[in-house]
Short mmCIF file of C-alpha atoms in Angstrom, two decimals:
data_model
loop_
_atom_site.label_atom_id
_atom_site.label_comp_id
_atom_site.label_asym_id
_atom_site.label_seq_id
_atom_site.Cartn_x
_atom_site.Cartn_y
_atom_site.Cartn_z
CA UNK K 1 0.00 0.18 -0.06
CA UNK K 2 1.43 3.56 -0.92
CA UNK K 3 2.17 5.83 1.91
CA UNK K 4 3.00 9.52 1.23
CA UNK K 5 4.80 11.34 3.86
CA UNK K 6 5.53 15.31 3.76
CA UNK K 7 7.86 16.86 6.36
CA UNK K 8 7.69 19.30 7.89
CA UNK K 9 4.02 19.40 8.76
CA UNK K 10 4.09 23.26 9.19
CA UNK K 11 6.95 26.10 7.92
CA UNK K 12 7.05 29.67 8.22
CA UNK K 13 9.85 31.89 6.73
CA UNK K 14 10.75 35.47 6.36
CA UNK K 15 9.86 37.18 2.79
CA UNK K 16 12.68 36.17 0.46
CA UNK K 17 14.19 33.12 1.71
CA UNK K 18 14.02 29.98 -0.38
CA UNK K 19 11.55 27.25 0.79
CA UNK K 20 12.23 23.71 0.80
CA UNK K 21 9.50 21.05 0.93
CA UNK K 22 9.76 17.52 1.52
CA UNK K 23 7.86 14.38 -0.08
CA UNK K 24 8.88 10.52 0.19
CA UNK K 25 6.51 7.51 -0.66
CA UNK K 26 6.96 4.23 -0.19
CA UNK K 27 6.23 2.38 -3.66
CA UNK K 28 8.60 3.48 -6.56
CA UNK K 29 6.30 1.67 -8.70
CA UNK K 30 4.65 5.40 -9.64
CA UNK K 31 3.38 6.90 -13.05
CA UNK K 32 4.00 10.48 -12.05
CA UNK K 33 4.24 13.02 -9.08
CA UNK K 34 2.24 16.13 -8.57
CA UNK K 35 2.97 19.20 -6.12
CA UNK K 36 0.03 20.95 -5.74
CA UNK K 37 -1.05 24.61 -3.53
CA UNK K 38 -4.35 24.52 -1.91
CA UNK K 39 -5.42 28.05 -0.30
CA UNK K 40 -7.36 27.89 3.03
CA UNK K 41 -10.96 26.00 1.93
CA UNK K 42 -10.13 26.20 -1.97
CA UNK K 43 -9.30 23.49 -4.42
CA UNK K 44 -5.91 22.16 -5.68
CA UNK K 45 -3.93 23.88 -7.89
CA UNK K 46 -1.51 21.82 -9.81
CA UNK K 47 2.05 23.23 -9.91
CA UNK K 48 4.52 21.07 -11.48
CA UNK K 49 4.13 17.22 -12.36
CA UNK K 50 7.32 15.09 -12.90
CA UNK K 51 6.73 11.81 -14.84
CA UNK K 52 8.16 8.50 -13.36
CA UNK K 53 11.14 8.76 -16.13
CA UNK K 54 12.13 12.44 -15.54
CA UNK K 55 13.94 13.78 -12.51
CA UNK K 56 12.97 17.24 -12.31
CA UNK K 57 10.63 20.28 -13.61
CA UNK K 58 10.80 24.05 -13.27
CA UNK K 59 8.62 26.50 -13.85
CA UNK K 60 9.11 29.90 -12.84
CA UNK K 61 10.30 30.05 -9.10
CA UNK K 62 9.27 26.45 -8.51
CA UNK K 63 11.64 23.39 -9.18
CA UNK K 64 10.55 19.75 -8.28
CA UNK K 65 12.76 17.05 -8.27
CA UNK K 66 12.30 12.94 -8.43
CA UNK K 67 14.27 10.70 -6.90
CA UNK K 68 12.69 7.34 -7.35
CA UNK K 69 14.98 4.92 -6.29
CA UNK K 70 14.92 6.67 -2.55
CA UNK K 71 11.31 7.49 -2.71
CA UNK K 72 11.65 11.04 -2.33
CA UNK K 73 10.94 14.50 -4.02
CA UNK K 74 11.72 18.16 -3.24
CA UNK K 75 9.81 21.20 -4.15
CA UNK K 76 12.08 24.22 -3.99
CA UNK K 77 10.33 27.63 -4.09
CA UNK K 78 13.17 30.51 -4.97
CA UNK K 79 12.60 34.13 -3.35
CA UNK K 80 9.26 33.46 -1.15
CA UNK K 81 6.57 36.26 -0.99
CA UNK K 82 4.02 36.67 1.12
CA UNK K 83 1.82 35.61 -1.65
CA UNK K 84 3.35 31.87 -1.46
CA UNK K 85 1.37 31.44 1.73
CA UNK K 86 -0.65 28.24 1.52
CA UNK K 87 -0.73 24.58 1.91
CA UNK K 88 1.33 22.59 -0.48
CA UNK K 89 0.50 18.72 -1.40
CA UNK K 90 2.06 16.19 -2.67
CA UNK K 91 0.76 13.07 -4.53
CA UNK K 92 1.70 9.95 -6.41
CA UNK K 93 -0.15 8.55 -9.38
CA UNK K 94 0.23 4.47 -8.95
CA UNK K 95 0.97 1.91 -11.44
CA UNK K 96 -2.70 1.24 -12.15
CA UNK K 97 -3.14 4.79 -13.01
CA UNK K 98 -6.44 5.30 -11.27
CA UNK K 99 -5.74 7.17 -8.23
CA UNK K 100 -3.55 9.67 -6.29
CA UNK K 101 -2.12 9.03 -2.96
CA UNK K 102 -1.48 12.14 -1.19
CA UNK K 103 0.69 13.64 1.90
CA UNK K 104 -0.69 15.18 4.52
CA UNK K 105 0.55 18.79 3.08
CA UNK K 106 3.09 21.20 4.33
CA UNK K 107 1.63 24.53 5.76
CA UNK K 108 3.52 27.59 4.54
CA UNK K 109 3.61 30.73 6.09
CA UNK K 110 5.91 33.61 4.39
CA UNK K 111 6.26 36.63 6.66
CA UNK K 112 6.51 40.07 5.04
CA UNK C 1 -10.88 25.69 -22.07
CA UNK C 2 -13.25 25.29 -19.09
CA UNK C 3 -11.83 23.68 -15.89
CA UNK C 4 -13.18 21.20 -13.47
CA UNK C 5 -16.65 22.79 -11.90
CA UNK C 6 -18.50 21.59 -9.13
CA UNK C 7 -21.53 22.68 -7.61
CA UNK C 8 -22.93 23.52 -5.20
CA UNK C 9 -19.98 25.16 -3.22
CA UNK C 10 -21.54 24.79 0.07
CA UNK C 11 -24.34 22.55 1.87
CA UNK C 12 -25.66 21.85 5.05
CA UNK C 13 -27.10 18.27 5.65
CA UNK C 14 -28.92 16.72 8.73
CA UNK C 15 -27.69 13.18 9.78
CA UNK C 16 -29.50 10.65 7.89
CA UNK C 17 -30.12 12.21 4.78
CA UNK C 18 -28.67 12.09 1.65
CA UNK C 19 -26.60 14.23 -0.74
CA UNK C 20 -26.08 14.55 -4.41
CA UNK C 21 -22.59 16.15 -5.25
CA UNK C 22 -21.97 17.34 -9.16
CA UNK C 23 -19.09 17.89 -11.08
CA UNK C 24 -18.37 18.80 -14.62
CA UNK C 25 -15.09 17.70 -16.21
CA UNK C 26 -12.65 19.80 -18.15
CA UNK C 27 -13.07 19.55 -21.88
CA UNK C 28 -11.05 16.76 -23.33
CA UNK C 29 -11.05 14.60 -19.96
CA UNK C 30 -12.65 11.35 -19.70
CA UNK C 31 -11.83 10.48 -16.49
CA UNK C 32 -13.51 11.61 -13.41
CA UNK C 33 -12.17 10.90 -9.52
CA UNK C 34 -13.62 12.06 -6.67
CA UNK C 35 -11.78 12.64 -3.30
CA UNK C 36 -12.68 13.35 0.44
CA UNK C 37 -10.52 15.89 2.75
CA UNK C 38 -11.05 16.19 6.13
CA UNK C 39 -9.69 19.53 7.69
CA UNK C 40 -5.84 19.50 8.48
CA UNK C 41 -5.63 16.53 6.27
CA UNK C 42 -4.57 15.30 2.67
CA UNK C 43 -7.69 14.33 -0.01
CA UNK C 44 -8.63 10.38 0.48
CA UNK C 45 -9.55 8.83 -2.71
CA UNK C 46 -13.09 7.50 -3.15
CA UNK C 47 -13.43 6.29 -6.44
CA UNK C 48 -13.00 6.97 -10.04
CA UNK C 49 -15.07 6.46 -13.19
CA UNK C 50 -13.95 6.07 -16.83
CA UNK C 51 -16.72 5.10 -19.55
CA UNK C 52 -19.51 5.07 -17.50
CA UNK C 53 -18.12 2.55 -15.01
CA UNK C 54 -16.30 2.47 -11.56
CA UNK C 55 -12.51 2.03 -11.77
CA UNK C 56 -10.99 1.68 -8.93
CA UNK C 57 -12.49 2.66 -5.17
CA UNK C 58 -11.01 3.55 -2.00
CA UNK C 59 -11.62 2.62 1.48
CA UNK C 60 -15.19 4.27 1.61
CA UNK C 61 -18.47 2.38 2.75
CA UNK C 62 -21.29 1.35 -0.04
CA UNK C 63 -23.33 4.29 1.04
CA UNK C 64 -20.77 6.27 -1.04
CA UNK C 65 -21.86 5.93 -4.94
CA UNK C 66 -21.38 7.61 -8.00
CA UNK C 67 -22.30 7.92 -11.58
CA UNK C 68 -20.62 9.14 -14.79
CA UNK C 69 -22.55 10.60 -17.74
CA UNK C 70 -21.87 9.99 -21.33
CA UNK C 71 -20.78 13.83 -21.23
CA UNK C 72 -17.87 13.02 -18.97
CA UNK C 73 -19.76 15.01 -16.22
CA UNK C 74 -20.16 12.70 -12.37
CA UNK C 75 -22.40 12.66 -9.41
CA UNK C 76 -20.97 11.41 -5.94
CA UNK C 77 -24.16 10.47 -3.69
CA UNK C 78 -23.54 9.52 -0.04
CA UNK C 79 -26.50 8.09 1.85
CA UNK C 80 -27.44 7.94 5.55
CA UNK C 81 -24.86 10.73 6.42
CA UNK C 82 -22.82 10.80 9.12
CA UNK C 83 -21.35 13.56 11.28
CA UNK C 84 -17.97 12.29 10.07
CA UNK C 85 -18.91 13.01 6.33
CA UNK C 86 -18.47 16.15 7.17
CA UNK C 87 -15.54 17.47 4.82
CA UNK C 88 -14.40 19.01 1.36
CA UNK C 89 -15.25 16.97 -1.40
CA UNK C 90 -13.02 17.20 -4.22
CA UNK C 91 -13.68 16.08 -7.80
CA UNK C 92 -10.67 15.62 -10.32
CA UNK C 93 -10.75 15.13 -13.87
CA UNK C 94 -7.75 13.59 -16.31
CA UNK C 95 -7.58 13.12 -20.01
CA UNK C 96 -5.91 9.74 -21.85
CA UNK C 97 -2.27 9.64 -20.74
CA UNK C 98 -2.75 10.71 -16.84
CA UNK C 99 1.22 9.60 -16.78
CA UNK C 100 1.47 12.72 -19.02
CA UNK C 101 -0.93 15.36 -17.99
CA UNK C 102 -2.07 14.26 -14.46
CA UNK C 103 -4.98 15.82 -12.91
CA UNK C 104 -7.27 18.48 -12.43
CA UNK C 105 -9.05 19.69 -9.43
CA UNK C 106 -12.39 21.64 -9.22
CA UNK C 107 -12.85 24.08 -6.12
CA UNK C 108 -14.75 21.48 -3.88
CA UNK C 109 -17.95 21.18 -2.37
CA UNK C 110 -17.85 21.88 1.56
CA UNK C 111 -20.32 19.27 3.28
CA UNK C 112 -21.51 20.27 6.78
CA UNK C 113 -23.57 17.48 8.44
CA UNK C 114 -25.30 18.82 11.68
#
């Protein structure tokens, strides 16, 4: 059974500092890994998707890496801004391709 | 292109009642999945529909049921509501080649059971 863990559960940084969010998963047989952002009470916004054959993806200030063999992914957010304050969730699509398994999320607060 | 839309946005029901939540998938997407997200937790997979049939189910009782229609929209039905069913219900759609394109989520329906 796939299990996804995100550490830390919460993070508070001053504006301008780089953010590093960690995600680990137990079963390396995945189709892909997605990072999502969730604002309070809202739905999920997809940030980055890394296919199982890829090592990283980049979009603007965001960079995500994937190491399937060790079951880890890291999301880097450069030069954080107060608008980056949200909960960040990672999720893997299993080999059956029919569901996402989510971590518990990391709640980020960027202080002005 | 329109994204995934869910209705209603909020709902209050009494324990024991039944509820139906609706989801319209993104254009070009043929698969719809439903997730339950309790406060402070990650979403939990309820089930997925593909070609109008259930294509995988999480650890949820049979009182959670669903439908997918020919236009790929979907409904989630929950019977005999319990207090613990209070949560944010998220719908996600995906195109063919989910490994390349992943899932797109709607804004969710906040269900409160009193």
